[in-house]
mmCIF file of C-alpha atoms and ligand atoms in Angstrom:
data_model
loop_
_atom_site.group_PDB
_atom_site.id
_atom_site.type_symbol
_atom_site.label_atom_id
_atom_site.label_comp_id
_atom_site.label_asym_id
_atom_site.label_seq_id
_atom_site.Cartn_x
_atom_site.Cartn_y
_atom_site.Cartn_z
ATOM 1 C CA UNK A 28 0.000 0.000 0.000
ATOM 2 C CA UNK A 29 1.505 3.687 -0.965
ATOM 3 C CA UNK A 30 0.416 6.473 1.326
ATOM 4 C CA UNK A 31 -0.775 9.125 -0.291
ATOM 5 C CA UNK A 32 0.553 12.426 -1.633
ATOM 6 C CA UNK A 33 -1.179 15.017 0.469
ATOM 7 C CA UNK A 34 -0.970 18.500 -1.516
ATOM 8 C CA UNK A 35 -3.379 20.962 0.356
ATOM 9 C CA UNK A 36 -5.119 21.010 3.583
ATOM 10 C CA UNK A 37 -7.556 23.833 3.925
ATOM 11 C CA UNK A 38 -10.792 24.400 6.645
ATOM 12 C CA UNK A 39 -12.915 21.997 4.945
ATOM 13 C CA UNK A 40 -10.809 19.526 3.261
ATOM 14 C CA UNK A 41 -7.503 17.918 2.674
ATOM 15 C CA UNK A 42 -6.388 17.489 -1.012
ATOM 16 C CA UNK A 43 -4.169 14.191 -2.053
ATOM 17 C CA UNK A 44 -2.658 13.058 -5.295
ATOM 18 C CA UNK A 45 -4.696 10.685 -7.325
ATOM 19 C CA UNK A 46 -4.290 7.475 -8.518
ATOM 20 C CA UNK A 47 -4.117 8.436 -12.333
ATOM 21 C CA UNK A 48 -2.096 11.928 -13.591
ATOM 22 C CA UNK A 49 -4.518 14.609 -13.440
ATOM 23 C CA UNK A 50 -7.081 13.662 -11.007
ATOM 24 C CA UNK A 51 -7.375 14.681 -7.059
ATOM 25 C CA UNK A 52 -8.958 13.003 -4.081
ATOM 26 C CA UNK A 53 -11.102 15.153 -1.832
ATOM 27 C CA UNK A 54 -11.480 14.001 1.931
ATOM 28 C CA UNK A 55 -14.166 15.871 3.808
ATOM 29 C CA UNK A 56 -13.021 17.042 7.542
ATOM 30 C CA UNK A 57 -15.092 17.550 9.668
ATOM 31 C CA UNK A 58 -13.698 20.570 10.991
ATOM 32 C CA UNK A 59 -15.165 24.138 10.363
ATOM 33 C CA UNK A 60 -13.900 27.551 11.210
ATOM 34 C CA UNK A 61 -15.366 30.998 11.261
ATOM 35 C CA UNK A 62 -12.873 34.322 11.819
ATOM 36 C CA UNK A 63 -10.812 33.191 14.538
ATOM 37 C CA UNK A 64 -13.259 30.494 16.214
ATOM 38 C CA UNK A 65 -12.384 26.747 14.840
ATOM 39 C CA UNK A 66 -15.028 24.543 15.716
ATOM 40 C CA UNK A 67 -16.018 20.490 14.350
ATOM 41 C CA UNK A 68 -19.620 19.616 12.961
ATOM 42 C CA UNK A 69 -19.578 15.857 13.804
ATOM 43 C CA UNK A 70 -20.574 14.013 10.161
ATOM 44 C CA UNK A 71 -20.548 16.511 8.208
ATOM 45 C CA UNK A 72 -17.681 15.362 5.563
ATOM 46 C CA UNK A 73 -19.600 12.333 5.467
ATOM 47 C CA UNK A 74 -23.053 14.512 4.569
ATOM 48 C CA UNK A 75 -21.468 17.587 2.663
ATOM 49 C CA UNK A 76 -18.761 14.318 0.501
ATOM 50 C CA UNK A 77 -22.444 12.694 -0.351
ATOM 51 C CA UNK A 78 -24.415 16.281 -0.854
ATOM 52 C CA UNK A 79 -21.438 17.645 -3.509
ATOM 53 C CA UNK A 80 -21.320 14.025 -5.229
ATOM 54 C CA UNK A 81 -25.255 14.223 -6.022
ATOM 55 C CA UNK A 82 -25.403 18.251 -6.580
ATOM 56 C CA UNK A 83 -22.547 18.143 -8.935
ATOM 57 C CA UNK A 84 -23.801 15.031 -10.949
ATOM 58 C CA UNK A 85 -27.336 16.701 -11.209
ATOM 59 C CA UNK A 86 -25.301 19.529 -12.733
ATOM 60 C CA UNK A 87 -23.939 17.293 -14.820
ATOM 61 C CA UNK A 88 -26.519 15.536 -16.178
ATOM 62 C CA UNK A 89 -27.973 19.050 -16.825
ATOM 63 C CA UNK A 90 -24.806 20.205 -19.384
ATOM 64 C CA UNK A 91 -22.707 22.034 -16.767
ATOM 65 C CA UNK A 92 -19.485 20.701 -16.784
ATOM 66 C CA UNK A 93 -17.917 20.257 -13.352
ATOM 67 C CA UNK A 94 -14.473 18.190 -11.711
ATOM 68 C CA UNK A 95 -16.785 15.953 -10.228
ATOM 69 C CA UNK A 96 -15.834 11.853 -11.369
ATOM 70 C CA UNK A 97 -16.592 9.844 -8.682
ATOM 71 C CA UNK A 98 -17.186 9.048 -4.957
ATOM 72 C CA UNK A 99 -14.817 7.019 -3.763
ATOM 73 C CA UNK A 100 -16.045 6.318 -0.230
ATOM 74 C CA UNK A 101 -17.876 7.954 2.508
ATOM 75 C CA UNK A 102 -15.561 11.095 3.185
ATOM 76 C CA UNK A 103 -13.508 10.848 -0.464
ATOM 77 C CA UNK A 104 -14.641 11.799 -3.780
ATOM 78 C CA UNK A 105 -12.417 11.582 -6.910
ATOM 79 C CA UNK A 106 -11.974 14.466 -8.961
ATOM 80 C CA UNK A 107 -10.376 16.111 -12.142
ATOM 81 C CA UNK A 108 -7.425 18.690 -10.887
ATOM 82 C CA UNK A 109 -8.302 21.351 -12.581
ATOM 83 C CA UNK A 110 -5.958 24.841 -12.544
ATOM 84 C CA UNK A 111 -8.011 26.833 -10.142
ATOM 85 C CA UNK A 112 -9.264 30.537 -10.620
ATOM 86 C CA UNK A 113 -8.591 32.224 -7.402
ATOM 87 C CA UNK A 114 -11.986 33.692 -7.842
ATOM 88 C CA UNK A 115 -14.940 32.803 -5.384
ATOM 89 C CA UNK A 116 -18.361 33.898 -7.543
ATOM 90 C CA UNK A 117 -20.975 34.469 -5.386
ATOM 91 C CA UNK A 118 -24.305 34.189 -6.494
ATOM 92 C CA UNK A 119 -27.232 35.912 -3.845
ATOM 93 C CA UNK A 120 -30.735 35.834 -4.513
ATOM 94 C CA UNK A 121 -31.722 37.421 -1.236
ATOM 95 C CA UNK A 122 -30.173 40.054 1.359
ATOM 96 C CA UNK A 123 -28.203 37.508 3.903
ATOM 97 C CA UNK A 124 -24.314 38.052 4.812
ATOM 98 C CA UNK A 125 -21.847 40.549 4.478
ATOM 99 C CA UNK A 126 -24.306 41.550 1.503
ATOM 100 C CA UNK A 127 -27.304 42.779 4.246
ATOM 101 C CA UNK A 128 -24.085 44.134 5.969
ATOM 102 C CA UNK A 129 -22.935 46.547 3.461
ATOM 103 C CA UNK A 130 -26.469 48.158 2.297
ATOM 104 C CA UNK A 131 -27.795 47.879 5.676
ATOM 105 C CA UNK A 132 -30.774 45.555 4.560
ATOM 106 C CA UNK A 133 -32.899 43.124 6.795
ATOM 107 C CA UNK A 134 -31.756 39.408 6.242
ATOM 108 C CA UNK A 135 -33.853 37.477 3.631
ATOM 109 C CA UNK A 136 -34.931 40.912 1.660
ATOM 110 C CA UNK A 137 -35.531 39.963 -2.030
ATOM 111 C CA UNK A 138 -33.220 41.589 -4.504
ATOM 112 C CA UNK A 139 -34.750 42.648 -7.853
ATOM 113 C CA UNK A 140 -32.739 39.877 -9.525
ATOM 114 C CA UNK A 141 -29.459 37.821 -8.580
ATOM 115 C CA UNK A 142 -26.405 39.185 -8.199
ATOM 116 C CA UNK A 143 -23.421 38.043 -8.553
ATOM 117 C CA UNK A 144 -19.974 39.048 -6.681
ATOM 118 C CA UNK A 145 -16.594 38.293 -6.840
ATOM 119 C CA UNK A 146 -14.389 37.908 -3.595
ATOM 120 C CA UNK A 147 -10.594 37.141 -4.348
ATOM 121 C CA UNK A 148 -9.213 34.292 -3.009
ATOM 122 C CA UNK A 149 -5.939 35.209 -1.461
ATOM 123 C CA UNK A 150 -3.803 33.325 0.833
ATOM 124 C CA UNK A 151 -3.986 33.307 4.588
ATOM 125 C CA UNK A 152 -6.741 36.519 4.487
ATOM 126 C CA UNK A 153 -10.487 36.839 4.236
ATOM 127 C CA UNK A 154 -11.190 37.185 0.634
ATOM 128 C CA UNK A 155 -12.171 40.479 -0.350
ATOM 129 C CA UNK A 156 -15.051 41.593 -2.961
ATOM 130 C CA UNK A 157 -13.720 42.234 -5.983
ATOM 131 C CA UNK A 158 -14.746 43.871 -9.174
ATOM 132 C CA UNK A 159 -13.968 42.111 -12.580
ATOM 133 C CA UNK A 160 -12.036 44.705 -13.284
ATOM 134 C CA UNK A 161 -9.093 43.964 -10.612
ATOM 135 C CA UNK A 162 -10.007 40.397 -12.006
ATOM 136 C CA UNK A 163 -8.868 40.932 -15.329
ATOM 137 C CA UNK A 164 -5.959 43.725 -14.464
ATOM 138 C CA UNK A 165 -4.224 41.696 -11.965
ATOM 139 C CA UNK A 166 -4.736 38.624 -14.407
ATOM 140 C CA UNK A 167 -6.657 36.059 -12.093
ATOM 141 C CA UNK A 168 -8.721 35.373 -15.375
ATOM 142 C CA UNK A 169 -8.828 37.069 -18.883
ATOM 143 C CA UNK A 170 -12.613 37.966 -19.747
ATOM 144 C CA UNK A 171 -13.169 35.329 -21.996
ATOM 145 C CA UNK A 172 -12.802 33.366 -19.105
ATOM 146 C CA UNK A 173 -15.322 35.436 -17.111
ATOM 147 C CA UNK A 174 -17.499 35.430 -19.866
ATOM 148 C CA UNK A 175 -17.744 31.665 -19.910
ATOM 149 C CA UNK A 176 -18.147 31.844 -15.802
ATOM 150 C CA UNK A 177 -20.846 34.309 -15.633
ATOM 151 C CA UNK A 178 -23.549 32.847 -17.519
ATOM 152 C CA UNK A 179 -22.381 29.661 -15.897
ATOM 153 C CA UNK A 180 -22.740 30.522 -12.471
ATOM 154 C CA UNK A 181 -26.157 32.391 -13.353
ATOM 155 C CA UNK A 182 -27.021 28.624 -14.545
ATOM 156 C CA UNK A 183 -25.897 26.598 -11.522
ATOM 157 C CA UNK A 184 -27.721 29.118 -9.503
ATOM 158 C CA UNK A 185 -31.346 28.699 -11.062
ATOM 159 C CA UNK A 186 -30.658 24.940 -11.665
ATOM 160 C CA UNK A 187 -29.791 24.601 -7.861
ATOM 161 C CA UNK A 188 -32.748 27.041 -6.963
ATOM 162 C CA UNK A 189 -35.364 24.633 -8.177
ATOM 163 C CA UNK A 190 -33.455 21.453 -6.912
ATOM 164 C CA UNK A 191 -33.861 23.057 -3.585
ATOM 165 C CA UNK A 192 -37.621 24.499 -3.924
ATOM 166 C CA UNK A 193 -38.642 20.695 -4.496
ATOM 167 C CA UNK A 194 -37.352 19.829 -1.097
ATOM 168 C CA UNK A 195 -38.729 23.255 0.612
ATOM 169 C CA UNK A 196 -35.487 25.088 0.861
ATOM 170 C CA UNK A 197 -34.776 28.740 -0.447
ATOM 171 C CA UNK A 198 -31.383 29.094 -2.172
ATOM 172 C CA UNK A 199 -30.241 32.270 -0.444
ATOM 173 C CA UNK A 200 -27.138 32.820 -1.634
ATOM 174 C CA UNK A 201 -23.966 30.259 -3.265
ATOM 175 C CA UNK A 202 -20.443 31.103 -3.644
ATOM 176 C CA UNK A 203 -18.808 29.008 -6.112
ATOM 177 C CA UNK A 204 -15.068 28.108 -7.127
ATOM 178 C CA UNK A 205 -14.610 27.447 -11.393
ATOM 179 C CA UNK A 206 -11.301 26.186 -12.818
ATOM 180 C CA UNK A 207 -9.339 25.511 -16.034
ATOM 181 C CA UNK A 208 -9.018 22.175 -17.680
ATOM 182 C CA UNK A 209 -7.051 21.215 -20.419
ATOM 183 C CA UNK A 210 -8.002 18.752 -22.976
ATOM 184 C CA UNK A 211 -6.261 18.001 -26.252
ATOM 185 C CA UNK A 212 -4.813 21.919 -26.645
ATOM 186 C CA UNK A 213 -8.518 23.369 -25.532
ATOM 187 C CA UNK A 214 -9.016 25.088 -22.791
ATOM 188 C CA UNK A 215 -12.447 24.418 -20.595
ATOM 189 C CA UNK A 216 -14.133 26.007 -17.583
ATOM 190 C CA UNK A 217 -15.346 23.637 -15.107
ATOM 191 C CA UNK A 218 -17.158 24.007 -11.713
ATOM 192 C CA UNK A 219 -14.908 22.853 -8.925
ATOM 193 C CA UNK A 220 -14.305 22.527 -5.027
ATOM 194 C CA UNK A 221 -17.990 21.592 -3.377
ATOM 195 C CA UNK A 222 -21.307 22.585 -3.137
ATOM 196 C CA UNK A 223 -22.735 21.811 0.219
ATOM 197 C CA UNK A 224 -23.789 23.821 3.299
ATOM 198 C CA UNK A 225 -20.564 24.984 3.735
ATOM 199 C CA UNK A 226 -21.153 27.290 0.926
ATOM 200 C CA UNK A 227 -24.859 27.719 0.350
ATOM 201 C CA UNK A 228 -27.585 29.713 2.287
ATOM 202 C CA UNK A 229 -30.666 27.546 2.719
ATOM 203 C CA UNK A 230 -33.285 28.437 4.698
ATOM 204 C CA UNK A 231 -36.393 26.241 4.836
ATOM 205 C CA UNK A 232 -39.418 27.843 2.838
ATOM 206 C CA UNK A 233 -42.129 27.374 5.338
ATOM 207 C CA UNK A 234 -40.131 28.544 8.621
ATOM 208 C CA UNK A 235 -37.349 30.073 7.109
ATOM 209 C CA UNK A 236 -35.115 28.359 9.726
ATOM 210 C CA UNK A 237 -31.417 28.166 8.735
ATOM 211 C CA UNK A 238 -29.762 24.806 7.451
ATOM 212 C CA UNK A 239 -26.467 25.462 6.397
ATOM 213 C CA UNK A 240 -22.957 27.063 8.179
ATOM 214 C CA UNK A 241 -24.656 29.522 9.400
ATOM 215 C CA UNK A 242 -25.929 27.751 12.438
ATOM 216 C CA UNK A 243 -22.270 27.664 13.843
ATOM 217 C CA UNK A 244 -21.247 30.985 12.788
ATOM 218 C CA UNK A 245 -23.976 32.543 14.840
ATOM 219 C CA UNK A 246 -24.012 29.596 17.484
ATOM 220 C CA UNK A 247 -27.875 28.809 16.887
ATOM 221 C CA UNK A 248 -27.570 24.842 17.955
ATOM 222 C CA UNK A 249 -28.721 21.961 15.968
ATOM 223 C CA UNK A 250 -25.593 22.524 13.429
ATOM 224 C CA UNK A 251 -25.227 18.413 12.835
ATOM 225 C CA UNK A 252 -28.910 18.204 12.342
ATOM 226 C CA UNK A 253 -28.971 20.842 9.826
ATOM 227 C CA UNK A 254 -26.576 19.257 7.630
ATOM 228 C CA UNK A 255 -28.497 15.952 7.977
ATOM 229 C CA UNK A 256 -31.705 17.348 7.304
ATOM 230 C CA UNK A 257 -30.675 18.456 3.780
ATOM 231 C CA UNK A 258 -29.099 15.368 2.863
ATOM 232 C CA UNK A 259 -32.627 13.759 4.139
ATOM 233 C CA UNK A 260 -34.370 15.995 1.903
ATOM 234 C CA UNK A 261 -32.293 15.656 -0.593
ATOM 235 C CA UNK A 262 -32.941 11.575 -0.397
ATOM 236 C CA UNK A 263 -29.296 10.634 0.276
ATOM 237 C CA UNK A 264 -28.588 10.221 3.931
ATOM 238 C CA UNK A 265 -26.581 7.720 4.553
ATOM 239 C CA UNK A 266 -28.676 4.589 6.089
ATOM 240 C CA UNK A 267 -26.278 4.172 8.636
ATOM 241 C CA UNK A 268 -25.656 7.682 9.566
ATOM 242 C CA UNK A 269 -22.900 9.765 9.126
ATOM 243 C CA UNK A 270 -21.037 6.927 10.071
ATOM 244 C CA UNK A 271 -17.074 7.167 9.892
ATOM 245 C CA UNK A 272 -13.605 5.880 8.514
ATOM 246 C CA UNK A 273 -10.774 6.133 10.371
ATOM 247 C CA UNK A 274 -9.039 9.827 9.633
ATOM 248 C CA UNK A 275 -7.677 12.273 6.795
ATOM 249 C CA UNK A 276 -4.408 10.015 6.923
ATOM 250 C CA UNK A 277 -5.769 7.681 4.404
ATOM 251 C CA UNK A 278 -4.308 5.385 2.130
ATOM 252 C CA UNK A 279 -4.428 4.091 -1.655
HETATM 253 P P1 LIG B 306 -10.036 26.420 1.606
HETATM 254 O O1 LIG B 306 -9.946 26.439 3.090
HETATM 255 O O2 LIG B 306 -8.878 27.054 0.898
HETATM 256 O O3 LIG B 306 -11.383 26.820 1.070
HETATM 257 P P2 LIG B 306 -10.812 23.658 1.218
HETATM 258 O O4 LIG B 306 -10.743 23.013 2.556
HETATM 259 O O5 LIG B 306 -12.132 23.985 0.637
HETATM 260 O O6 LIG B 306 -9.852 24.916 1.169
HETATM 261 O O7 LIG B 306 -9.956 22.738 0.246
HETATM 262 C C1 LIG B 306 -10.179 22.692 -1.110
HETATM 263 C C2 LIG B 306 -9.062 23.364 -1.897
HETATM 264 O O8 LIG B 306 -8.908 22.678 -3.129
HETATM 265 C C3 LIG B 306 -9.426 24.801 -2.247
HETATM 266 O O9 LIG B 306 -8.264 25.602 -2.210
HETATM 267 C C4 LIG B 306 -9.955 24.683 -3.686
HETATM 268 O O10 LIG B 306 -9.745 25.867 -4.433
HETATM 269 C C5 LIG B 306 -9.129 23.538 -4.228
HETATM 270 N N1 LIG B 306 -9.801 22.751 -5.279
HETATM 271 C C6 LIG B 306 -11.111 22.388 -5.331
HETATM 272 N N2 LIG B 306 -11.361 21.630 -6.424
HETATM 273 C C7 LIG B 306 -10.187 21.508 -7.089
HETATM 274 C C8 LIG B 306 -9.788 20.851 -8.312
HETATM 275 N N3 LIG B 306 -10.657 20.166 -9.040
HETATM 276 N N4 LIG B 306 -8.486 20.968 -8.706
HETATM 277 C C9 LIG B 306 -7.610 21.684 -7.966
HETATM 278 N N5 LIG B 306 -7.908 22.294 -6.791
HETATM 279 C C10 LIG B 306 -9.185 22.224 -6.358
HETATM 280 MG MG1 LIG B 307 -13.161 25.840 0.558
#
């Protein structure tokens, strides 16, 4: 048995080599963090490693192409590396966030339409909204790339919208991470990283409670059973529970 190259370990996930040139293994941690305050939401790789694996396929089956190959167990998903834009696009359909922050508007407020923002994605500081013009000037990506990302995001965004409505949770908001692939010369955008709680707003339609990171960044309890209860909705919790493996130190 080889051990594994590990090549990144951020909040939310460690990265490893994978088995084949060009692909990556994502393990889901447990482990969350907010400004200074670390914290653990027991199960939730398990949930948000399942939650990503069935978002990103219905995305797929739906024409948007995303890094997303297969699940490899219950906290491990293989994926396609893909050369990263260091660009987190941010799609809000209602006031929540640093976005109610900033225009001083009441949580859950409707905007007239989406909106999308851009938050740079520097090293070792809180990203900071962007506009596409420090995008293009400090050359994260050119704008044929953002002109590919755009309408793609926009897409992911009403696809995911609907997916949620059918299981009584409001999209809120979504930030999203796209990256480069090559293939034969040509140059594609693909969706990457996750989409799971961790980075969407959901709010249940009826009560409007929260279900997504939210509940530990403003310490409102039941942070496990949030996580859980979209999976259930979704139709993909785990029988046995978010039941474990043995750490991120895993092997081939
Ligand atoms: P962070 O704390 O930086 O958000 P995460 O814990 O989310 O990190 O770890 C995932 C890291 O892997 C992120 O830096 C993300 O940009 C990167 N990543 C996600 N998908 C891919 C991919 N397909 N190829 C290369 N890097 C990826
Ligand atoms: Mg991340």
């Amino acid at each position: 048995m080889t051990r594994r190259r590990r090549i990144y370990e951020g909040t939310g996930k460690v990265i490893f080599e994978g088995p084949e040139p060009g692909t990556l293994v994502q393990y889901f941690k447990d482990d969350t963090s907010h400004k200074a305050r670390a914290g653990v939401i027991a199960g939730k790789g398990v949930l948000n490693n399942r939650i990503s694996e069935h978002l990103m396929t219905r995305l797929g089956e739906m024409g948007v192409p995303t890094h997303f190959m297969r699940r490899l167990n219950m906290r491990e998903q293989l994926v396609r590396e893909v050369e990263i834009i260091p660009v987190q696009v941010v799609v809000r359909n209602l006031a929540a966030g640093s976005l109610a922050e900033r225009f001083g508007l009441a949580e859950g407020t409707p905007l007239p339409r989406s909106i999308v923002e851009y938050y740079y994605k520097a090293p070792e500081m809180t990203p900071p909204l962007v506009t596409e013009e420090h995008i293009t000037a400090f050359g994260w990506a050119p704008p044929h790339d953002m002109d590919e990302i755009v309408p793609m995001a926009l897409r992911v965004n009403d696809f995911l919208s609907g997916l949620f409505h059918g299981i009584g949770l409001r999209l809120v908001d979504v930030r999203l991470e796209f990256g480069r692939l090559w293939e034969n010369e040509q140059q594609r955008i693909v969706l990457a990283d996750e989409i799971s709680p961790d980075n969407c707003r959901l709010w249940d339609l009826k009560t409007n409670e929260k279900m997504d990171k939210d509940r530990f960044r403003q310490d409102l309890g039941r942070v496990e059973e949030a996580y859980q209860e979209v999976a259930r909705r979704l139709g993909i919790l785990p029988e046995s529970g978010p039941g474990d493996l043995p750490g991120p130190d895993a092997i081939q």
